[in-house]
Coordinates of C-alpha atoms in Angstrom, one line a residue:
M1 CA 15.8 31.8 109.4
G2 CA 18.3 29.0 108.0
I3 CA 14.8 27.0 109.1
L4 CA 12.9 28.6 105.8
I5 CA 15.7 28.8 103.4
R6 CA 16.0 24.5 104.0
S7 CA 11.4 24.6 103.6
V8 CA 12.0 27.4 100.3
A9 CA 14.9 24.9 99.4
R10 CA 12.7 21.6 99.3
A11 CA 9.9 23.3 97.7
M12 CA 12.0 23.8 95.0
V13 CA 13.4 20.7 94.6
A14 CA 10.4 19.5 94.7
V15 CA 8.9 21.8 91.6
L16 CA 11.8 20.8 89.6
A17 CA 12.0 17.4 90.0
A18 CA 8.2 17.3 89.2
A19 CA 8.9 19.5 86.1
L20 CA 12.3 16.6 84.8
C21 CA 9.7 14.0 85.8
A22 CA 6.9 16.2 83.6
V23 CA 8.9 16.4 80.7
V24 CA 10.1 13.5 80.0
T25 CA 7.6 11.5 80.0
A26 CA 5.8 14.0 77.4
V27 CA 9.0 13.7 76.0
S28 CA 8.7 9.7 76.0
G29 CA 5.1 9.8 75.0
G30 CA 6.3 11.9 72.2
V31 CA 8.2 9.1 71.1
T32 CA 6.1 6.3 71.7
A33 CA 4.4 8.7 69.6
A34 CA 6.5 8.8 66.4
I35 CA 7.4 5.3 66.6
T36 CA 3.6 4.2 66.1
L37 CA 2.9 6.3 63.4
T38 CA 5.8 5.4 61.0
A39 CA 6.3 3.1 59.2
T40 CA 8.9 2.2 57.0
A41 CA 9.5 1.4 52.6
L42 CA 11.6 -0.7 51.8
I43 CA 12.4 0.3 48.7
V44 CA 13.4 -2.6 45.9
P45 CA 14.3 -0.7 42.4
G46 CA 13.9 -2.1 38.8
T47 CA 16.8 -3.2 35.9
A48 CA 19.8 -1.5 35.6
V49 CA 18.7 0.7 39.3
P50 CA 21.6 -0.7 41.8
N51 CA 20.9 1.8 44.0
P52 CA 17.2 3.8 44.3
A53 CA 18.9 5.9 46.2
N54 CA 21.2 7.2 43.7
V55 CA 18.3 8.3 41.5
P56 CA 16.7 11.8 42.3
G57 CA 12.9 11.4 43.2
Y58 CA 12.7 8.0 43.0
M59 CA 12.1 7.1 45.9
E60 CA 10.0 10.1 46.8
N61 CA 7.5 9.6 44.0
A62 CA 6.9 5.8 44.6
V63 CA 5.8 6.4 48.7
D64 CA 3.9 10.1 47.2
Y65 CA 2.4 7.6 43.7
Y66 CA 2.0 4.7 45.1
I67 CA 2.6 3.9 48.4
S68 CA 1.3 6.2 50.9
P69 CA -2.0 6.1 48.8
T70 CA -2.5 2.1 49.0
T71 CA -1.5 1.4 52.6
A72 CA -2.7 3.5 55.7
S73 CA 0.4 2.4 57.9
C74 CA 2.1 5.2 54.8
A75 CA -0.4 7.6 54.8
S76 CA 0.7 9.9 57.3
V77 CA 4.7 9.3 58.2
C78 CA 6.7 7.3 55.3
T79 CA 10.7 6.6 55.7
P80 CA 11.8 5.0 52.5
V81 CA 14.7 3.0 53.0
P82 CA 16.9 1.5 49.8
V83 CA 17.8 -1.8 49.1
P84 CA 20.1 -2.3 46.9
Y85 CA 21.0 -4.3 45.0
I86 CA 22.6 -6.0 40.9
A87 CA 19.7 -5.0 39.1
Q88 CA 20.7 -6.4 36.2
F89 CA 19.8 -9.1 33.6
W90 CA 22.6 -10.6 31.5
P91 CA 22.5 -10.7 27.7
F92 CA 20.5 -7.4 26.9
P93 CA 22.9 -4.3 26.1
W94 CA 20.3 -1.4 27.7
E95 CA 22.4 0.8 29.8
G96 CA 22.5 0.1 33.2
W97 CA 21.1 -3.7 32.4
G98 CA 24.9 -5.2 32.2
G99 CA 25.2 -6.9 28.8
L100 CA 27.0 -9.6 27.7
D101 CA 29.4 -8.9 31.1
G102 CA 26.4 -8.8 33.2
A103 CA 24.5 -10.7 36.4
K104 CA 22.3 -13.6 34.7
L105 CA 18.6 -12.7 36.1
D106 CA 18.5 -15.4 39.1
E107 CA 21.9 -13.9 40.6
S108 CA 20.7 -10.9 40.0
V109 CA 17.4 -12.1 42.4
A110 CA 18.8 -13.6 44.7
S111 CA 21.5 -11.4 45.2
G112 CA 18.2 -8.9 45.6
V113 CA 16.4 -11.7 47.6
A114 CA 19.2 -11.7 50.5
Q115 CA 19.4 -7.9 50.8
L116 CA 15.5 -7.6 51.5
T117 CA 15.2 -9.8 53.6
S118 CA 18.1 -9.0 55.6
D119 CA 17.2 -5.8 56.5
L120 CA 13.7 -7.4 57.9
V121 CA 15.6 -9.1 60.0
G122 CA 17.8 -6.3 60.6
D123 CA 17.5 -2.2 61.5
N124 CA 13.8 -3.0 59.9
N125 CA 12.4 -5.6 61.4
P126 CA 8.7 -5.3 61.2
S127 CA 6.4 -4.3 64.6
A128 CA 2.9 -3.4 65.0
D129 CA 4.6 -0.1 66.4
S130 CA 7.0 0.1 63.2
P131 CA 5.5 -1.4 59.8
V132 CA 7.3 -2.3 57.2
V133 CA 5.9 -1.7 53.1
V134 CA 7.9 -3.4 50.5
F135 CA 8.0 -1.9 47.1
G136 CA 9.2 -3.9 44.2
Y137 CA 9.6 -2.0 40.7
S138 CA 9.6 -4.4 37.7
Q139 CA 12.5 -6.5 38.1
G140 CA 12.2 -6.0 42.3
A141 CA 8.8 -5.8 42.1
T142 CA 9.9 -10.1 41.4
V143 CA 12.4 -9.8 44.6
A144 CA 9.6 -8.6 46.5
G145 CA 7.3 -12.0 45.6
N146 CA 9.9 -13.9 46.5
V147 CA 10.5 -13.0 49.9
K148 CA 6.8 -12.5 50.4
S149 CA 7.0 -16.7 49.4
L150 CA 9.8 -16.8 51.8
L151 CA 7.8 -14.9 54.3
S152 CA 4.5 -16.2 54.4
K153 CA 5.4 -19.0 56.8
L154 CA 5.4 -17.3 59.0
P155 CA 2.9 -16.9 61.9
A156 CA 0.2 -15.3 60.8
Q157 CA 0.3 -12.1 63.1
D158 CA 4.0 -11.3 62.3
Q159 CA 2.6 -11.1 58.8
A160 CA 0.5 -8.4 59.7
N161 CA 2.6 -5.9 60.1
I162 CA 4.5 -6.6 56.1
N163 CA 2.1 -5.0 53.4
F164 CA 3.6 -5.0 49.8
V165 CA 2.8 -2.7 47.2
L166 CA 4.5 -3.9 43.4
I167 CA 4.0 -2.2 40.4
G168 CA 4.7 -3.0 36.5
N169 CA 4.9 -6.5 38.2
P170 CA 6.3 -8.9 35.9
N171 CA 4.9 -12.3 38.5
R172 CA 1.9 -10.5 38.0
P173 CA -0.3 -13.6 37.8
N174 CA -2.4 -13.0 34.7
G175 CA -0.8 -10.1 32.3
G176 CA 3.1 -10.3 33.9
L177 CA 5.5 -11.8 31.0
F178 CA 7.4 -14.1 33.3
E179 CA 3.9 -16.1 33.5
R180 CA 2.8 -16.0 30.5
L181 CA 6.7 -18.0 29.4
A182 CA 5.8 -20.1 32.5
M183 CA 5.8 -23.4 30.2
F184 CA 9.7 -22.6 29.8
G185 CA 10.6 -23.0 33.9
T186 CA 14.2 -22.0 34.2
V187 CA 15.7 -21.5 30.9
P188 CA 19.7 -23.2 31.1
I189 CA 22.4 -20.0 29.6
L190 CA 19.7 -17.4 29.6
D191 CA 19.1 -19.0 33.9
A192 CA 15.6 -16.6 34.1
T193 CA 13.1 -18.7 35.5
F194 CA 10.0 -17.9 34.6
G195 CA 6.2 -19.1 36.8
Q196 CA 6.7 -17.7 39.9
P197 CA 4.4 -16.1 40.6
T198 CA 3.7 -13.5 42.9
P199 CA 1.7 -16.1 45.5
T200 CA -1.7 -14.8 46.7
D201 CA -2.7 -16.7 49.9
T202 CA -0.5 -14.7 52.5
E203 CA -1.5 -12.6 55.9
M204 CA 0.9 -9.7 54.0
S205 CA -1.4 -7.4 52.4
T206 CA -0.9 -6.7 49.3
V207 CA -1.2 -4.2 46.0
D208 CA -0.4 -4.5 42.3
V209 CA -0.6 -1.8 39.6
A210 CA 0.0 -2.1 36.4
F211 CA -0.8 0.4 33.2
Q212 CA -2.9 -1.2 30.5
Y213 CA -0.3 -2.5 28.1
D214 CA 2.5 -2.5 29.4
G215 CA 4.5 -5.1 27.6
V216 CA 6.2 -6.7 30.9
A217 CA 3.0 -6.1 33.3
D218 CA 0.0 -6.7 30.9
F219 CA 1.9 -9.3 27.8
P220 CA -1.1 -10.4 25.8
L221 CA -2.5 -14.3 26.5
Y222 CA -2.2 -15.1 23.3
P223 CA 0.9 -14.4 20.9
V224 CA -0.8 -15.5 17.9
N225 CA -1.9 -11.9 18.3
L226 CA 0.8 -9.8 16.7
L227 CA -0.9 -7.3 17.2
A228 CA -1.2 -7.0 20.6
V229 CA 2.0 -8.5 20.9
L230 CA 4.0 -5.9 19.3
N231 CA 1.9 -3.0 21.2
A232 CA 3.1 -4.8 24.8
T233 CA 6.7 -4.6 22.7
A234 CA 6.0 -0.8 22.5
G235 CA 5.0 -0.6 25.5
F236 CA 7.4 -2.0 27.3
W237 CA 9.3 1.2 25.3
Y238 CA 7.2 3.5 26.1
T239 CA 5.4 2.8 29.1
H240 CA 7.4 0.3 31.3
G241 CA 9.9 3.0 32.7
S242 CA 7.5 5.4 33.1
Y243 CA 5.8 4.2 36.5
L244 CA 8.2 6.8 38.5
A245 CA 8.9 9.7 36.0
P246 CA 9.7 13.0 36.4
D247 CA 12.8 10.9 38.5
G248 CA 16.4 11.6 37.4
R249 CA 16.3 9.2 35.0
N250 CA 13.6 10.4 32.9
P251 CA 12.4 14.1 33.9
D252 CA 10.7 14.8 31.3
A253 CA 7.8 12.2 31.1
L254 CA 5.3 11.8 33.2
P255 CA 4.2 8.1 34.2
N256 CA 1.6 7.1 31.6
G257 CA 1.3 10.6 29.9
L258 CA -0.4 11.2 33.1
T259 CA -0.3 14.2 36.0
P260 CA -0.1 12.7 39.9
A261 CA -2.8 13.7 40.3
E262 CA -4.5 12.1 37.7
L263 CA -2.7 9.1 38.8
A264 CA -4.3 8.6 42.3
A265 CA -7.3 9.3 40.9
A266 CA -7.0 6.7 38.8
I267 CA -5.3 4.2 41.5
A268 CA -8.4 5.4 43.7
D269 CA -10.8 4.6 41.2
P270 CA -12.8 0.7 42.0
A271 CA -13.3 0.7 37.8
H272 CA -10.0 0.0 37.7
Q273 CA -10.0 -2.5 41.1
Q274 CA -10.5 -6.1 41.0
R275 CA -9.9 -8.1 43.8
L276 CA -10.8 -12.3 44.4
P277 CA -12.3 -13.3 46.8
D278 CA -9.5 -14.9 49.6
S279 CA -7.0 -13.2 48.8
D280 CA -5.0 -11.5 49.8
T281 CA -3.8 -9.1 46.9
T282 CA -5.6 -6.0 45.0
Y283 CA -4.8 -5.2 41.4
V284 CA -5.1 -2.1 39.6
L285 CA -5.2 -1.8 35.4
I286 CA -4.6 1.6 34.8
P287 CA -6.0 3.0 31.7
T288 CA -3.6 3.4 28.5
V289 CA -4.6 7.0 27.0
N290 CA -3.1 6.4 23.4
L291 CA -2.0 2.6 22.1
P292 CA 2.0 2.7 22.6
L293 CA 1.8 1.0 19.1
L294 CA 1.5 4.6 17.9
Q295 CA 4.1 6.5 19.6
P296 CA 6.3 6.4 17.0
L297 CA 3.8 7.8 14.6
R298 CA 3.2 10.1 16.9
E299 CA 7.2 11.2 17.5
F300 CA 7.7 11.1 13.3
G301 CA 4.9 13.5 13.7
A302 CA 6.9 16.2 15.6
F303 CA 10.0 15.6 14.4
T304 CA 9.0 16.5 11.0
R305 CA 6.0 19.1 12.0
T306 CA 3.3 16.7 10.3
E307 CA 0.9 16.7 13.3
F308 CA -1.7 18.2 11.0
L309 CA -1.4 14.7 9.2
T310 CA -0.3 12.0 11.8
T311 CA -3.0 13.3 14.3
P312 CA -5.9 12.8 12.2
L313 CA -4.6 9.9 11.0
I314 CA -3.9 8.5 14.9
A315 CA -7.8 9.5 15.7
L316 CA -9.1 7.4 12.7
I317 CA -7.2 4.3 12.9
Q318 CA -6.2 4.0 16.5
P319 CA -10.0 2.6 18.1
A320 CA -9.8 -0.1 15.6
L321 CA -6.9 -0.6 16.2
R322 CA -7.8 -1.2 20.1
V323 CA -11.0 -3.4 19.8
L324 CA -8.5 -6.0 17.1
I325 CA -5.4 -5.6 20.6
E326 CA -8.4 -6.6 22.5
T327 CA -8.7 -9.5 21.6
G328 CA -5.0 -10.4 22.2
Y329 CA -6.5 -10.8 26.4
D330 CA -9.4 -11.9 27.4
R331 CA -10.1 -9.3 30.5
S332 CA -12.5 -11.4 31.7
M333 CA -9.7 -14.1 33.9
P334 CA -9.0 -12.7 37.6
Y335 CA -5.3 -11.6 37.1
G336 CA -5.0 -13.5 40.0
Q337 CA -5.3 -16.4 38.4
P338 CA -1.9 -17.6 36.2
A339 CA -2.3 -17.4 33.2
P340 CA 0.5 -18.6 31.0
F341 CA 0.8 -18.3 26.9
R342 CA -2.4 -20.3 25.3
L343 CA -3.0 -20.2 21.6
I344 CA -6.4 -19.8 20.9
P345 CA -7.9 -16.7 21.3
R346 CA -11.6 -17.0 23.1
F347 CA -13.4 -13.9 21.7
N348 CA -17.5 -13.3 20.4
P349 CA -16.6 -12.8 16.9
I350 CA -19.8 -11.2 16.8
T351 CA -19.5 -8.6 19.5
V352 CA -16.1 -8.1 17.4
T353 CA -17.0 -7.5 14.4
A354 CA -20.2 -4.7 16.6
D355 CA -17.3 -3.1 19.0
L356 CA -14.9 -2.8 15.4
I357 CA -17.8 -1.1 13.4
D358 CA -18.5 1.5 16.3
A359 CA -15.0 1.8 16.6
I360 CA -14.7 2.5 13.4
G361 CA -17.9 4.9 14.0
Q362 CA -15.5 6.8 16.4
G363 CA -12.1 7.2 14.4
I364 CA -14.0 8.7 11.7
R365 CA -15.9 11.3 14.3
D366 CA -12.3 11.5 15.9
A367 CA -10.5 12.2 12.8
T368 CA -13.9 14.6 11.9
A369 CA -12.6 15.8 15.5
A370 CA -8.5 16.4 14.5
T371 CA -8.7 18.9 11.8
G372 CA -10.5 21.2 13.8
A373 CA -13.7 21.1 11.0
A374 CA -16.2 19.4 13.7
P375 CA -16.3 19.7 17.5
Q376 CA -15.0 17.0 19.7
P377 CA -17.4 15.1 21.1
V378 CA -18.3 15.2 24.1
T379 CA -18.8 11.1 24.9
A380 CA -16.3 8.6 25.7
V381 CA -15.6 6.7 22.7
H382 CA -16.8 2.8 22.8
D383 CA -14.2 0.3 22.8
G384 CA -11.3 2.3 21.9
A385 CA -10.1 5.6 22.0
S386 CA -8.7 8.8 20.5
A387 CA -5.8 10.7 20.1
N388 CA -6.8 13.3 21.4
S389 CA -9.2 11.9 23.9
T390 CA -8.7 13.2 27.9
P391 CA -6.9 10.4 30.7
T392 CA -11.2 11.1 32.1
T393 CA -13.6 10.1 29.7
V394 CA -10.2 6.7 28.5
R395 CA -11.1 5.5 31.5
Q396 CA -14.3 4.4 30.8
A397 CA -13.1 3.8 27.5
T398 CA -10.4 1.3 28.2
A399 CA -12.1 -0.4 31.1
R400 CA -14.6 -2.3 28.8
S401 CA -12.7 -3.2 26.2
V402 CA -13.5 -5.9 23.5
R403 CA -16.4 -8.3 25.0
Q404 CA -14.9 -11.5 25.3
R405 CA -17.0 -14.7 25.7
S406 CA -18.1 -13.3 29.1
T407 CA -18.9 -10.4 27.3
Q408 CA -17.5 -8.8 30.0
A409 CA -14.4 -6.3 30.4
T410 CA -13.8 -6.9 34.5
P411 CA -15.1 -10.4 35.7
P412 CA -18.0 -10.3 36.6
S413 CA -18.7 -10.5 41.1
P414 CA -18.0 -13.8 43.3
A415 CA -22.0 -13.7 43.3
S416 CA -21.6 -15.0 39.7
A417 CA -19.0 -17.2 39.5
S418 CA -17.1 -17.4 42.3
A419 CA -13.7 -18.3 40.5
T420 CA -13.7 -14.4 39.7
A421 CA -12.7 -11.6 41.0
S422 CA -14.8 -8.7 41.8
P423 CA -14.0 -5.0 41.8
G424 CA -13.2 -2.7 44.7
T425 CA -11.3 -0.2 47.0
V426 CA -7.9 -0.1 47.2
E427 CA -7.0 -1.5 50.7
K428 CA -5.1 0.4 53.2
A429 CA -2.7 -2.1 54.7
E430 CA -6.2 -4.4 56.2
Q431 CA -6.1 -7.0 58.4
R432 CA -7.9 -9.2 58.0
P433 CA -10.8 -11.4 61.1
G434 CA -8.6 -13.1 63.0
R435 CA -5.2 -10.7 62.6
K436 CA -2.9 -10.2 65.8
T437 CA -0.5 -8.0 66.2
A438 CA 2.6 -9.2 67.4
G439 CA 5.4 -7.1 69.0
R440 CA 9.7 -7.7 68.4
G441 CA 10.5 -11.1 67.9
T442 CA 9.3 -11.0 64.0
N443 CA 13.3 -10.9 63.7
Q444 CA 14.3 -14.4 64.3
S445 CA 10.9 -16.1 62.7
I446 CA 11.7 -14.2 59.6
R447 CA 15.5 -15.8 59.8
S448 CA 14.1 -19.3 60.2
A449 CA 11.4 -17.8 57.1
A450 CA 14.4 -17.3 55.6
A451 CA 16.8 -20.8 56.5

């Protein structure tokens, strides 16, 4: 009897041990899977937001609007982590910018670079199992671009574990305000450094998103076009701060007037994308439905309840204004090509005149439709956008813009010019041929690169 009991006991112990091993294996396997599938998004905020964790919706919208749709590592599970820093810009007096008591731009950016670098060598050290996406907005994009330049010293296999998503980037090579001002270098007293375009020759996949006419990321190339400069200035006020709306700072707005679904469709649309051969960056320019320059008139009409007058007026003049404003840009130049200010606009006056005539006719039709005297046209505007147009119809209109010199609204494909860009799809953490993933050990490499 005793022998039987001992045999049964041994059998039960063996069964329990086997079950325990199975549980441990399953749990460890689940943890490994979680580690493999979970990425980290380091959120570097813009000016006046020293800590994005303190603004409701800020980090969530960054992930949902821009990071998850464009990076494979964050497509399913992505943990946002705030990157706090000074985030000020002396001497501008706007709320949160610091005013005369605030930090100067270079000091503020340096604090962000130090914090982001510390995060990358600390708890958020990237590896093949734990990739990292660095997200930068406005001044935060400047911070991210500086760190990207430092990380370009890493071995290619380590760079492959890091991706960048930038929005409203003032250092966008063609369009960014800080690159337009490159001839000034570091400005004394202001202590602001211009002319440091975000690098595009690394192994770190990057997506750079800008709204058309954003005065920070899509500033005119030719400042002699005062109409374009005024429109971009209005774009800074009305458009630049809307990328992450609605959030705790801007609860009643939408990103550039688009719903989240419309924004996602605009980012994914190949017609809005551009990438140079051998570049690590995909550029996205999202068309702006209504000219920022006319927004004060819209607000005046809403405030005085005179939309019955202002709406047809806006519809009448907007297409022609858009044609004239577009002569302040050269849309045939790739967005990855550094382009400081230029003085003499390059466009074909014959095609501009033809476009202007078409736009005037379109404005008359739009104004007539706005008064209710005729049905709204269903075709896309030729070169301008109606004040009452939907984002879908305007997408085609604004993508064309003015046919400048090359008479192309987007750069020709590499087959026609090796130095120009071709549109493509937004890559999701694409790995280039020859890339290898790396295990832990990036920590020390990042320290060395940043030194």
